[in-house]
Short mmCIF file of C-alpha atoms in Angstrom, two decimals:
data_model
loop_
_atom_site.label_atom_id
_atom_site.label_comp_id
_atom_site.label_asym_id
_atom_site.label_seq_id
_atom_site.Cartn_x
_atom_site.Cartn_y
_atom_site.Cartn_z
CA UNK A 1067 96.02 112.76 122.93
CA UNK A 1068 95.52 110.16 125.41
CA UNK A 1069 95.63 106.70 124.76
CA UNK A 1070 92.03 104.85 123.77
CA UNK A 1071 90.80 103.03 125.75
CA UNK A 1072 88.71 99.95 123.84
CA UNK A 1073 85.94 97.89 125.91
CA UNK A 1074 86.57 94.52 126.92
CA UNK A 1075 85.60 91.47 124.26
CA UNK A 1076 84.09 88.49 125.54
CA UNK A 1077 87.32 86.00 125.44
CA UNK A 1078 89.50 88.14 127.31
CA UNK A 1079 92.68 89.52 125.80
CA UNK A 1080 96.44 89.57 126.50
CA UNK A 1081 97.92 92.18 128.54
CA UNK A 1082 99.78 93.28 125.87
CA UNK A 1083 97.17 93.45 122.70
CA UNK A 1084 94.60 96.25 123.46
CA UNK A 1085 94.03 98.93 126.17
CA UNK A 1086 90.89 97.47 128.24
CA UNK A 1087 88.48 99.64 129.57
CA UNK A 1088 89.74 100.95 132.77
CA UNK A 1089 87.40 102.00 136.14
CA UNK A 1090 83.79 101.53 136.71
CA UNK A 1091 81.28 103.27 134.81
CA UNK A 1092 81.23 106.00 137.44
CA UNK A 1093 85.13 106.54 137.44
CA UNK A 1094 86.62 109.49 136.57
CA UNK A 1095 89.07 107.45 134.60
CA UNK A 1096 86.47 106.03 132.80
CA UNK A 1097 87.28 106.49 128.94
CA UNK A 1098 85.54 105.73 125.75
CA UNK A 1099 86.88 105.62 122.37
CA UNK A 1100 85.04 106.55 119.45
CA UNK A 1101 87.75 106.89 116.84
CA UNK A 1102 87.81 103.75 115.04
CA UNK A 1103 87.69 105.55 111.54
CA UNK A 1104 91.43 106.73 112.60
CA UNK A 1105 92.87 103.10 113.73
CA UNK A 1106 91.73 100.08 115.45
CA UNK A 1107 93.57 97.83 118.23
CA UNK A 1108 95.02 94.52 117.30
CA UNK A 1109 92.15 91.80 117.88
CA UNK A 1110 93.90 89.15 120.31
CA UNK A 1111 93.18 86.71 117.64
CA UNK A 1112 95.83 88.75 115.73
CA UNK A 1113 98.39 89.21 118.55
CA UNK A 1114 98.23 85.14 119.02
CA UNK A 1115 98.97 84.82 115.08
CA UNK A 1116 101.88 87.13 115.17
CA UNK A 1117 103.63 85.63 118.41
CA UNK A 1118 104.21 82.31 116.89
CA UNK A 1119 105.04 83.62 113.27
CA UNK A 1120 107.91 85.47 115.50
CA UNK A 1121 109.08 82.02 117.07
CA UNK A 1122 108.40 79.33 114.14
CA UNK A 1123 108.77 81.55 110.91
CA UNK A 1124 111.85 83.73 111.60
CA UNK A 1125 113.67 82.44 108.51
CA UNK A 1126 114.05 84.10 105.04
CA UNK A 1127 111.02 83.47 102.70
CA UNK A 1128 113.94 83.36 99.66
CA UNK A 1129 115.94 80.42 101.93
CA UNK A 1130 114.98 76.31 101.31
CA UNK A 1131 115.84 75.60 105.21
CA UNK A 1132 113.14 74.81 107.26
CA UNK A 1133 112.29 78.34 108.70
CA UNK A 1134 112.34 79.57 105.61
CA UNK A 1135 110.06 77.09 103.74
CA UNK A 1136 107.85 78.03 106.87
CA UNK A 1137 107.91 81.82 106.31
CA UNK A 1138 107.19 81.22 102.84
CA UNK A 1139 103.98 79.12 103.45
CA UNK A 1140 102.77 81.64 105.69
CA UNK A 1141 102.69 83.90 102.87
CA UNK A 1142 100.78 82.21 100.61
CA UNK A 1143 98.60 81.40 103.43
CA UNK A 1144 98.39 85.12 103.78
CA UNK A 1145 98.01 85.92 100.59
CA UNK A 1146 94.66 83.43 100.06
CA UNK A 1147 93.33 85.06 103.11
CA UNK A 1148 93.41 88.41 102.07
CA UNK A 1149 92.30 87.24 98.85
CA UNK A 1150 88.84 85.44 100.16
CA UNK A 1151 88.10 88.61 101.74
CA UNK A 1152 87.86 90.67 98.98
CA UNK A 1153 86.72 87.87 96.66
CA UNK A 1154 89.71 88.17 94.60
CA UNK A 1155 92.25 85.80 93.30
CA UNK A 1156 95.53 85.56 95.48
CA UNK A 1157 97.89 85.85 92.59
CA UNK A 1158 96.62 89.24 92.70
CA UNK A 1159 97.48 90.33 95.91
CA UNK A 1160 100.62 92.57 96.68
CA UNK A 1161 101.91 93.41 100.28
CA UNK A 1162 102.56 97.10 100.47
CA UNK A 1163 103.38 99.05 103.66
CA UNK A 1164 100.10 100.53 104.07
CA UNK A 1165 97.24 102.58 102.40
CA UNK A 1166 99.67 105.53 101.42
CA UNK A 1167 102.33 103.36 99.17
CA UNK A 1168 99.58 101.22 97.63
CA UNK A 1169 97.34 104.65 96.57
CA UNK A 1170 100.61 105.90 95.28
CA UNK A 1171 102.11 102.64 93.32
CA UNK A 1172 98.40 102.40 91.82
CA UNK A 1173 99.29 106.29 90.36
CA UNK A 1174 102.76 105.92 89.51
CA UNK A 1175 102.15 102.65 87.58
CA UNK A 1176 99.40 104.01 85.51
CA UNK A 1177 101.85 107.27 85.04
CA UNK A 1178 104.63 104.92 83.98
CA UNK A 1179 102.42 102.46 81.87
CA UNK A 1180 100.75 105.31 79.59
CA UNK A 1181 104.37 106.50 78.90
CA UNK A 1182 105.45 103.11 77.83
CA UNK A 1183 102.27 102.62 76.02
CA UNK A 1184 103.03 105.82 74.14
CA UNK A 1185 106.58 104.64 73.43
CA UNK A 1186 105.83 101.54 72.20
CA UNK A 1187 103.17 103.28 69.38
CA UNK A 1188 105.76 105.82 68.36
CA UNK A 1189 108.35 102.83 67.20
CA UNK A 1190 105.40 100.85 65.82
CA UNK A 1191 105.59 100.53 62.15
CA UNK A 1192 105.53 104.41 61.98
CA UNK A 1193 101.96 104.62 63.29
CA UNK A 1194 101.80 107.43 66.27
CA UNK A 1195 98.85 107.10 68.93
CA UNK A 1196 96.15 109.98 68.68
CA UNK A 1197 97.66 111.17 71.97
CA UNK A 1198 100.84 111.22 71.14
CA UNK A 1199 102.78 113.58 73.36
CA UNK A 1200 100.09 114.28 75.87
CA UNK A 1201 99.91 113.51 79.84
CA UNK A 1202 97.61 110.84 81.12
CA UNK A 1203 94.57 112.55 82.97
CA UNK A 1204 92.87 111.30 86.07
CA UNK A 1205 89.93 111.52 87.32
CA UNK A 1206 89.13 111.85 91.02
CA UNK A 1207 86.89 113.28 93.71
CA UNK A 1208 86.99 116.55 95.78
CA UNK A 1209 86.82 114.06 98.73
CA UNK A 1210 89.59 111.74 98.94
CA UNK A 1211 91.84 110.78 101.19
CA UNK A 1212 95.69 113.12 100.97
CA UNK A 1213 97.41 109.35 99.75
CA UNK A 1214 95.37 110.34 96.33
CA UNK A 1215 94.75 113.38 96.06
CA UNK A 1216 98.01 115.12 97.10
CA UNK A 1217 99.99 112.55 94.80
CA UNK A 1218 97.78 113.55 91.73
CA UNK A 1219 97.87 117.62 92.56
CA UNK A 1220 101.96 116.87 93.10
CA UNK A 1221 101.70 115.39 88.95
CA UNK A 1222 99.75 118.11 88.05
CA UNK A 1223 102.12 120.93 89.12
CA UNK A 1224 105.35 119.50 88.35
CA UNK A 1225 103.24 118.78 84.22
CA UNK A 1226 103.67 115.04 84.56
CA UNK A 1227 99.64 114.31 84.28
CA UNK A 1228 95.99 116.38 84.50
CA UNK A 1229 93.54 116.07 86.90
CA UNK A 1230 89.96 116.34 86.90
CA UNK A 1231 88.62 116.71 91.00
CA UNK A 1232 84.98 116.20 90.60
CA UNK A 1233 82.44 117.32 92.90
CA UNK A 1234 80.00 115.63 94.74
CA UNK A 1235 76.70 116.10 95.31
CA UNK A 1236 75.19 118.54 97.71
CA UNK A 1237 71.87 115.98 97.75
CA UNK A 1238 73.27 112.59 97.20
CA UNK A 1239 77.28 113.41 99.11
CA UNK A 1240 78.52 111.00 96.08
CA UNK A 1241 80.43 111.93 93.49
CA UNK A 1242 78.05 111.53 90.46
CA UNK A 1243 78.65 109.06 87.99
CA UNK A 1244 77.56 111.26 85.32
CA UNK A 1245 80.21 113.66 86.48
CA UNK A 1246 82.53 111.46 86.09
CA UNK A 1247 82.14 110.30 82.13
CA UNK A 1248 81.86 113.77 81.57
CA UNK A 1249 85.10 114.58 82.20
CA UNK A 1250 86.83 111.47 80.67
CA UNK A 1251 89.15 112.54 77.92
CA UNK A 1252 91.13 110.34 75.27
CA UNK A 1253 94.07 111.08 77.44
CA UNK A 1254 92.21 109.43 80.76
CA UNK A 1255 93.85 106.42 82.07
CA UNK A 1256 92.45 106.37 85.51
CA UNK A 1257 89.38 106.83 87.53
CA UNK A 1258 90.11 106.55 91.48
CA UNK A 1259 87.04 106.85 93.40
CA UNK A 1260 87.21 106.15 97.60
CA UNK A 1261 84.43 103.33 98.25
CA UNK A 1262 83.34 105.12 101.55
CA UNK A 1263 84.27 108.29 102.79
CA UNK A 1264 86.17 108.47 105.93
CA UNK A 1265 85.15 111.65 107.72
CA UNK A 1266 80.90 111.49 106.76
CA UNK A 1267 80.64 107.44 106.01
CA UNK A 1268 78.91 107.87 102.41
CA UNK A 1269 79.62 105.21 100.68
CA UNK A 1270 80.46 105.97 96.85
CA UNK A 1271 78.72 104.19 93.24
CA UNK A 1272 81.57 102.49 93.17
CA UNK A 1273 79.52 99.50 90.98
CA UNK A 1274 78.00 101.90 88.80
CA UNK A 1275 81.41 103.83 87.88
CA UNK A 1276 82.85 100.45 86.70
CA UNK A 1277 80.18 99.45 84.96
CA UNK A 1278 79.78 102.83 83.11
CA UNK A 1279 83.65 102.99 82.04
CA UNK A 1280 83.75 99.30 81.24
CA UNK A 1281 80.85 100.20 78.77
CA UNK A 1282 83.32 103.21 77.63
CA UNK A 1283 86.00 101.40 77.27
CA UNK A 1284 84.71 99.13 74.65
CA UNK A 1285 83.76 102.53 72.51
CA UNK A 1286 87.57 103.19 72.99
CA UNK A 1287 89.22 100.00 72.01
CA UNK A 1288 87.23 100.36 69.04
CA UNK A 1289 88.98 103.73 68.24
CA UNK A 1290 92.21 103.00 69.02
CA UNK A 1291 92.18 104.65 72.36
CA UNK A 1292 93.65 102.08 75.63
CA UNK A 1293 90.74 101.37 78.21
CA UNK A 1294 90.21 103.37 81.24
CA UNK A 1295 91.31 101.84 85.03
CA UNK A 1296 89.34 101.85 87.80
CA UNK A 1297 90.92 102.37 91.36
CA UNK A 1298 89.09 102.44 94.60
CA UNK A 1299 90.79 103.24 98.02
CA UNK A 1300 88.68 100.63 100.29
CA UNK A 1301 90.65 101.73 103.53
CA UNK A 1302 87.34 102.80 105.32
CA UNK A 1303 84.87 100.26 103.95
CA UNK A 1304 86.96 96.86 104.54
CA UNK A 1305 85.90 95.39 108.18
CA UNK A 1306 82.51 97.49 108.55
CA UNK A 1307 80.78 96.20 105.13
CA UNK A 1308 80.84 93.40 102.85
CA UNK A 1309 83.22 94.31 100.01
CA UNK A 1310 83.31 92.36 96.82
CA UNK A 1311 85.98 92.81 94.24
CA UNK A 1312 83.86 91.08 91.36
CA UNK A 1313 80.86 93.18 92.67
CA UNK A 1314 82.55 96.25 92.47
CA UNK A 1315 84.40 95.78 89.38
CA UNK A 1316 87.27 97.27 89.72
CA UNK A 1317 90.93 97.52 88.66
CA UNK A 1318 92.75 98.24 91.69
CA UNK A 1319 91.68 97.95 95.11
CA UNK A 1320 93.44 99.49 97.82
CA UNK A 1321 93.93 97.46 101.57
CA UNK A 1322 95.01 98.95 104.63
CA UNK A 1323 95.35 96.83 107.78
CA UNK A 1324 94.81 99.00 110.68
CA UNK A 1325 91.43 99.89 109.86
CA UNK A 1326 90.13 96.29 110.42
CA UNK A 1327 91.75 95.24 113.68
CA UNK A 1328 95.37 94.59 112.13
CA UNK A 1329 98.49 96.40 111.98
CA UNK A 1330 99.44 99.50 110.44
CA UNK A 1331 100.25 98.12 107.05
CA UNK A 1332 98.72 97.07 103.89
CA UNK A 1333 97.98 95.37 100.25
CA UNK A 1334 97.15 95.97 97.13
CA UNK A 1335 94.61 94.18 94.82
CA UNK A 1336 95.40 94.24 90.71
CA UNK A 1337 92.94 92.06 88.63
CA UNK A 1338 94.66 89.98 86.75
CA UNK A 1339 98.66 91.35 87.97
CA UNK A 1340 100.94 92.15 85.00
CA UNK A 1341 98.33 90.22 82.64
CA UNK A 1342 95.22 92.58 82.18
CA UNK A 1343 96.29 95.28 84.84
CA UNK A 1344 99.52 96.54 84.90
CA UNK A 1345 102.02 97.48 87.60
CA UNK A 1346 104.89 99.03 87.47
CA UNK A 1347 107.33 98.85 90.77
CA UNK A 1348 108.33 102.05 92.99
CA UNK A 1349 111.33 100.20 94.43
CA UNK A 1350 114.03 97.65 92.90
CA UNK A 1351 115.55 95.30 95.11
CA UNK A 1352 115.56 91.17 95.69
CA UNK A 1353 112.66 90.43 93.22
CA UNK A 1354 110.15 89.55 96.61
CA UNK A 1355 106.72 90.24 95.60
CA UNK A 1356 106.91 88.76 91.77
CA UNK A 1357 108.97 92.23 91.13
CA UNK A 1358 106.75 94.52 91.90
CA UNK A 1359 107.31 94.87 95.64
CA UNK A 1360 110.58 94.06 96.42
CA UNK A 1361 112.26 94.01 99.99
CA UNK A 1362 113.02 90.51 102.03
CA UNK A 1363 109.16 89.77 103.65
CA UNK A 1364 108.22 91.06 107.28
CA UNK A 1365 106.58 87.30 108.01
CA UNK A 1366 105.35 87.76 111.12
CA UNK A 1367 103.01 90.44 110.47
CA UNK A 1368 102.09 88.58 106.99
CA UNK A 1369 101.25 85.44 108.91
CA UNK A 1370 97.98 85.49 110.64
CA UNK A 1371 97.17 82.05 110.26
CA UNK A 1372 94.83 82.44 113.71
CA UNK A 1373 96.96 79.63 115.82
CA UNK A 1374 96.26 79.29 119.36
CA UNK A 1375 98.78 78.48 121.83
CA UNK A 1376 98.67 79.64 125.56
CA UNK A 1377 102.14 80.00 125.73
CA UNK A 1378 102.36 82.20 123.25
CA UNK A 1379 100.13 84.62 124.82
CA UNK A 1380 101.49 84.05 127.87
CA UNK A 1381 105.08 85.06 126.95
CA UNK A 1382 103.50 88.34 124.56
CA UNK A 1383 103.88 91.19 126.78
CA UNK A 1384 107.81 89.96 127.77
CA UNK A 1385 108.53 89.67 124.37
CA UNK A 1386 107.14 92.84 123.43
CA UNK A 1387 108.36 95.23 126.09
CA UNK A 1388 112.13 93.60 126.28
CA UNK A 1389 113.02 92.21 122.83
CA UNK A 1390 111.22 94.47 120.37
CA UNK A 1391 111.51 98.36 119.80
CA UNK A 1392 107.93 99.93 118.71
CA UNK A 1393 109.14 100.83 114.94
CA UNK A 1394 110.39 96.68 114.60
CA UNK A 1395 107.29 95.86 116.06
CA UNK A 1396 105.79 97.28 113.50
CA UNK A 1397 107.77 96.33 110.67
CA UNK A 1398 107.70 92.48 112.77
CA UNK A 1399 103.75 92.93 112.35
CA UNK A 1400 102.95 93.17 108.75
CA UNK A 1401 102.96 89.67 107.73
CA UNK A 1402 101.77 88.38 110.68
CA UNK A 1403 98.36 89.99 111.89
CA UNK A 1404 96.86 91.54 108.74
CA UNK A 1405 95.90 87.75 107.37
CA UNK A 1406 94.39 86.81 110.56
CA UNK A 1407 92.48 90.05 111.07
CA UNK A 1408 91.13 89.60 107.16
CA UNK A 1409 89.99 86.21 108.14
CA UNK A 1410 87.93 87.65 111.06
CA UNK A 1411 86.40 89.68 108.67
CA UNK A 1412 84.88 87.28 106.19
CA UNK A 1413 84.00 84.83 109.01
CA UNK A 1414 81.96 87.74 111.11
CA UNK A 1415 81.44 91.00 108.59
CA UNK A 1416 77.63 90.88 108.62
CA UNK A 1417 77.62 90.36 112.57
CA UNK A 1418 80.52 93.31 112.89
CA UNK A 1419 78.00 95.47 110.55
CA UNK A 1420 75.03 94.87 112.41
CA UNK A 1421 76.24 95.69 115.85
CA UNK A 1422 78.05 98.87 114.57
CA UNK A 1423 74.86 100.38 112.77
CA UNK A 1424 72.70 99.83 115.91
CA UNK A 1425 75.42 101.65 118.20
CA UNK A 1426 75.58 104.45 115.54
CA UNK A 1427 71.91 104.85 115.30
CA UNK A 1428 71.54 104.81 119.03
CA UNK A 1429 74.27 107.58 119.18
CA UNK A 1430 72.66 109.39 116.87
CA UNK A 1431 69.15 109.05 118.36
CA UNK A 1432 70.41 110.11 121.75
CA UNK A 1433 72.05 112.96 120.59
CA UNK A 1434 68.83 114.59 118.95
CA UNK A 1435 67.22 114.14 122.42
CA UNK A 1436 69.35 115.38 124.76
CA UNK A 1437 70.74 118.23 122.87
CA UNK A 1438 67.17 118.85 120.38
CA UNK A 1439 66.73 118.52 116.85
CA UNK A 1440 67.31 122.01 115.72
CA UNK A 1441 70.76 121.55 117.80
CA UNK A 1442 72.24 118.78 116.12
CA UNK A 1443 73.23 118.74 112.44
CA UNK A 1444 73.96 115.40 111.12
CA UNK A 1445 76.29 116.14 108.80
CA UNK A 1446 77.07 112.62 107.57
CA UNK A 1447 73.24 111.92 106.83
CA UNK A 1448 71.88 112.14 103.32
CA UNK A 1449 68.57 110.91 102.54
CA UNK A 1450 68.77 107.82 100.41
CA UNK A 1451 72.39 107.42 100.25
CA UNK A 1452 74.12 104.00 101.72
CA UNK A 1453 76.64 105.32 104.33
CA UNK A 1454 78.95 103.17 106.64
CA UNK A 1455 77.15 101.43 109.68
CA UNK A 1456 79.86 103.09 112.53
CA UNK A 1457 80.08 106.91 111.50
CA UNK A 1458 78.10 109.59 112.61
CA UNK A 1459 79.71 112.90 111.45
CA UNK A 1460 77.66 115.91 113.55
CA UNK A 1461 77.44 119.57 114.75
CA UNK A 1462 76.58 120.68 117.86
CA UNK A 1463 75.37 124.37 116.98
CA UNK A 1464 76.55 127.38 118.72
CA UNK A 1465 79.01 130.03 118.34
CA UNK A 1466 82.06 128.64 121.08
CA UNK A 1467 81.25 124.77 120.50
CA UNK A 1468 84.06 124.15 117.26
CA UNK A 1469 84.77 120.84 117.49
CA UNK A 1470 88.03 120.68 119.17
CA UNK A 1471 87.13 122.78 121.51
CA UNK A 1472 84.37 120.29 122.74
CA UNK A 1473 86.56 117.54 122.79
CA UNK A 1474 89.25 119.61 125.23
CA UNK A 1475 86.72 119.72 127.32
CA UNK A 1476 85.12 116.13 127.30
CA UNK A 1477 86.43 114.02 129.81
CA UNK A 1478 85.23 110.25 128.80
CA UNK A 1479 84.85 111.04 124.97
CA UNK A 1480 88.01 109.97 123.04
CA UNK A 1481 87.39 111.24 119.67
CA UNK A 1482 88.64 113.44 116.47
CA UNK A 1483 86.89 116.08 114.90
CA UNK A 1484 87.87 114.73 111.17
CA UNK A 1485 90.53 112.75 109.62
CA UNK A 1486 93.71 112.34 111.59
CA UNK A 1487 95.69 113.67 109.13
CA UNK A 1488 93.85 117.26 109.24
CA UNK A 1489 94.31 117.43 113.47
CA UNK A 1490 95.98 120.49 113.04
CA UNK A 1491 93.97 122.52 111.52
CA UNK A 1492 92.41 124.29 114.39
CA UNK A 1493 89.10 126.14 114.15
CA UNK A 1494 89.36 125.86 110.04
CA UNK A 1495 86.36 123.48 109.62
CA UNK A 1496 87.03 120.35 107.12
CA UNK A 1497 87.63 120.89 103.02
CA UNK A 1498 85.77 117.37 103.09
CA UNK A 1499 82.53 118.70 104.79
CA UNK A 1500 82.72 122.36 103.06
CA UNK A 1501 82.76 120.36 99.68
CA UNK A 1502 79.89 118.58 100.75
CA UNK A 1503 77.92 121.24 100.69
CA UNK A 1504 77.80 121.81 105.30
CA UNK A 1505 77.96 125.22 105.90
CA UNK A 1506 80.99 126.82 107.06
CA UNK A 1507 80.28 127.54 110.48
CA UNK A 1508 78.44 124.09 110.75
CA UNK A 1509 81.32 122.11 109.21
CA UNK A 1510 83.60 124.03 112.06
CA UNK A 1511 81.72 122.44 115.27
CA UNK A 1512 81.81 119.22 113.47
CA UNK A 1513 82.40 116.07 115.83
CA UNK A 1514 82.90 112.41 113.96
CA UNK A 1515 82.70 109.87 116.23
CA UNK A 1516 83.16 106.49 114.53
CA UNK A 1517 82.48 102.99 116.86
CA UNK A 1518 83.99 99.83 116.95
CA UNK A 1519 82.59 96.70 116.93
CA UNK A 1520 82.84 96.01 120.53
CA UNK A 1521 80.88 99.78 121.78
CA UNK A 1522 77.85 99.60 123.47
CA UNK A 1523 74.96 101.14 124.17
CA UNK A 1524 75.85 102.43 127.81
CA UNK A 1525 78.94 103.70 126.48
CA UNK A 1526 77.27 105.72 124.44
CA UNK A 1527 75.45 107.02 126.99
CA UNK A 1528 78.20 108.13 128.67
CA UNK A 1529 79.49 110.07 125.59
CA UNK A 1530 76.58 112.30 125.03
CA UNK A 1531 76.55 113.00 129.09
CA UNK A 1532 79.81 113.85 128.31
CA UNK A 1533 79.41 116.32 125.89
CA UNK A 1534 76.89 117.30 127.24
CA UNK A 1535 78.83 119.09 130.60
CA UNK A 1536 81.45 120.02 127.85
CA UNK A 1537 79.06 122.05 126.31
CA UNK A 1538 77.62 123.39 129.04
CA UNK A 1539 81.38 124.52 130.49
CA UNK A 1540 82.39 126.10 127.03
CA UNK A 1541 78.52 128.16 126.89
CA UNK A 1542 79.29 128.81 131.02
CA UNK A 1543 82.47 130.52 130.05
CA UNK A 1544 83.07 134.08 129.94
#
């Protein structure tokens, strides 16, 4: 697919940090991205923050010389900032490589900690655990993201742990907290729940789950059974709505940069680390990360301490396209930009919110009058249920508009018809939309457009005339 193109911000940015919008609004080279659920550009903010982490703190975090006393401050800068985003306590906060590891090190340590709790009972005085010999169970939804769900059906066919997928609700599109306690088991050691869905926007009882199991739990301690853990994959929410840590109550909490402006990497959040949550490492190594992530520290992309300095954005683009192959870019990035891009988002959330939900509701408005009502199936819309302010998940009814289909033939529109993950899947319509509740041949014309916080109105215009001469070409056809 072609590269997005992302409308201009009001402080211009560097050559280097985001595709700008390119042509007039007439131009046939005019494009419009509407993908933001999938990845966002680096805010310039970020690039800025980055570039001087890569000249000042190039040193080992581990050495005492100057560049590496410099590195290591930047971390613990990095770490605070992460940490005041979430509301959380930066002693808490581990630097993974993304969403994917930090889902998986959240199931593997809760595999690895109910063994060793078993363990521990079995040499204890004689006295064996009313589970003894059992497999921790989990507890998840029918609509997560692959980074749980394939992980958890992996444990279940190789017999290393059970799994409970609940459903959600055909009225509500949660997964019902009633559900859930219903199929907790003494064996249970985990409920992982997504905050907010990434292909229809519903945001998940998140709150209520923790509260409900917290209430559990102290049933359980009082039986001899461990407490339950409570994981949410935040991926989708972080950047578009105020998320609270201490609100939400939970466990684990799962951080992935790219979604919010930052790079394609990530952290993870454990209240109270090794003390009343415990983590148990994937990889063994240098000790980095307190143990539990080790590997020597990408600073730069930890960083993201927001400094300004012109010649810093000046020399970006050289220093990108000469010195730096795209995978150590990358790797250069973590430490750098996902602080800085975390800060942006507790300085402006309720402004980036805002914007986004009156872009999305103008989409969606414009939609039901240029292509009717009875046309248009919002399939991310459920009556009473708190959904995220950028996505609008729809169907364009009629037997040769499938979703991809419509998108070959849009011309300004860049935009998926699901999770990037699934692009391959042709005309088979979502598992996420069939299993909340869309009909089949609904869920296969589905559309999710998802904006950013810098879309407008008249771009949006320009995306419905858009699909609407790709519609009309694909009905045209013979």
């Amino acid at each position: 697919m072609e590269a997005g193109v992302v409308p201009g911000r009001d402080a211009p940015a560097p050559a280097a940090s985001q595709p700008s919008s390119c042509g007039k609004h007439n131009s046939p080279e005019r494009k419009v991205y509407m993908d933001y659920n999938a990845t966002t550009p680096l805010e310039p903010e970020v690039i800025q923050a980055m570039t001087e982490a890569m000249w000042e703190a190039w040193g080992n975090p581990s050495s005492l010389y100057p560049a590496g006393r410099k590195a290591k401050d930047i971390i613990n800068a990095a770490r605070e900032s992460l940490a005041k985003m979430i509301g959380g306590k930066p002693q808490d906060i581990i630097f993974t490589s993304g969403g994917t590891e930090s889902n998986n090190l959240v199931i593997h340590s809760v595999v690895k900690h109910f063994h060793a709790n078993q363990t521990s009972k079995g040499h204890a005085g004689g006295h064996h655990s009313p589970v003894e010999g059992a497999k921790p169970h989990f507890i998840t939804s029918l609509v997560e993201h692959d980074s749980i769900r394939l992980p958890l059906e992996h444990l279940a066919e190789e017999q290393v742990a059970a799994v409970t997928f609940v459903p959600v609700s055909k009225v509500s599109g949660q997964a019902e907290v009633d559900d859930i306690l219903a199929a907790v088991r003494p064996t249970t050691r985990l409920v992982t729940i997504m905050l907010a869905n990434n292909e229809t926007g519903v945001v998940m009882p998140v709150p209520e789950i923790s509260q409900r199991i917290k209430a559990l739990n102290q049933e359980r301690v009082a039986t001899g059974l461990p407490p339950i853990l409570v994981h949410t994959d935040a991926a989708q929410a972080l950047g578009k709505q105020r998320v609270d840590v201490e609100d939400l109550g939970v466990d684990f909490l799962t951080i992935v940069g790219h979604k919010f402006y930052g790079p394609r990497i990530g952290a993870l959040y454990v209240r109270g680390l090794g003390e009343f949550t415990p983590l148990y490492p994937m990889l063994f190594g240098g000790g980095q990360e307190r143990n539990f992530r080790p590997g020597t520290e990408n600073t730069p992309m930890i960083a993201g301490l927001g400094k300004e300095n012109e010649r810093f954005q000046e020399v970006l683009p050289v220093l990108l396209k000469a010195f730096l192959p795209s995978f150590v870019l990358q790797e250069l990035c973590f430490h750098v930009c996902l602080p800085q891009a975390a800060e942006l988002v507790a300085q402006n959330c309720e402004a980036y919110e805002a914007h986004m939900r009156d872009v999305r509701d103008y989409l969606e408005e414009r939609l039901e009058a240029e292509f009717g009502q009875k046309r248009i199936h919002l399939n991310s819309q459920f009556p009473g249920t708190q959904r995220l302010p950028n996505t609008c998940n729809f169907s364009i009814r009629g037997p040769r508009l499938q979703g991809h289909k419509v998108l070959a033939q849009c011309r300004v529109l860049l935009a998926s018809v699901g999770a990037a993950c699934h692009s391959d899947h042709g005309d088979q319509p979502s598992p996420v939309l069939l299993n909340y509740g869309i009909p089949f041949d609904v869920a296969r014309n589905a559309l999710r457009l998802s904006v950013g916080r810098s879309t407008t109105r008249a771009e949006v215009d320009l995306v419905v005339q858009d699909l609407k001469q790709a519609v009309a070409q694909l009905e045209n056809q013979a």
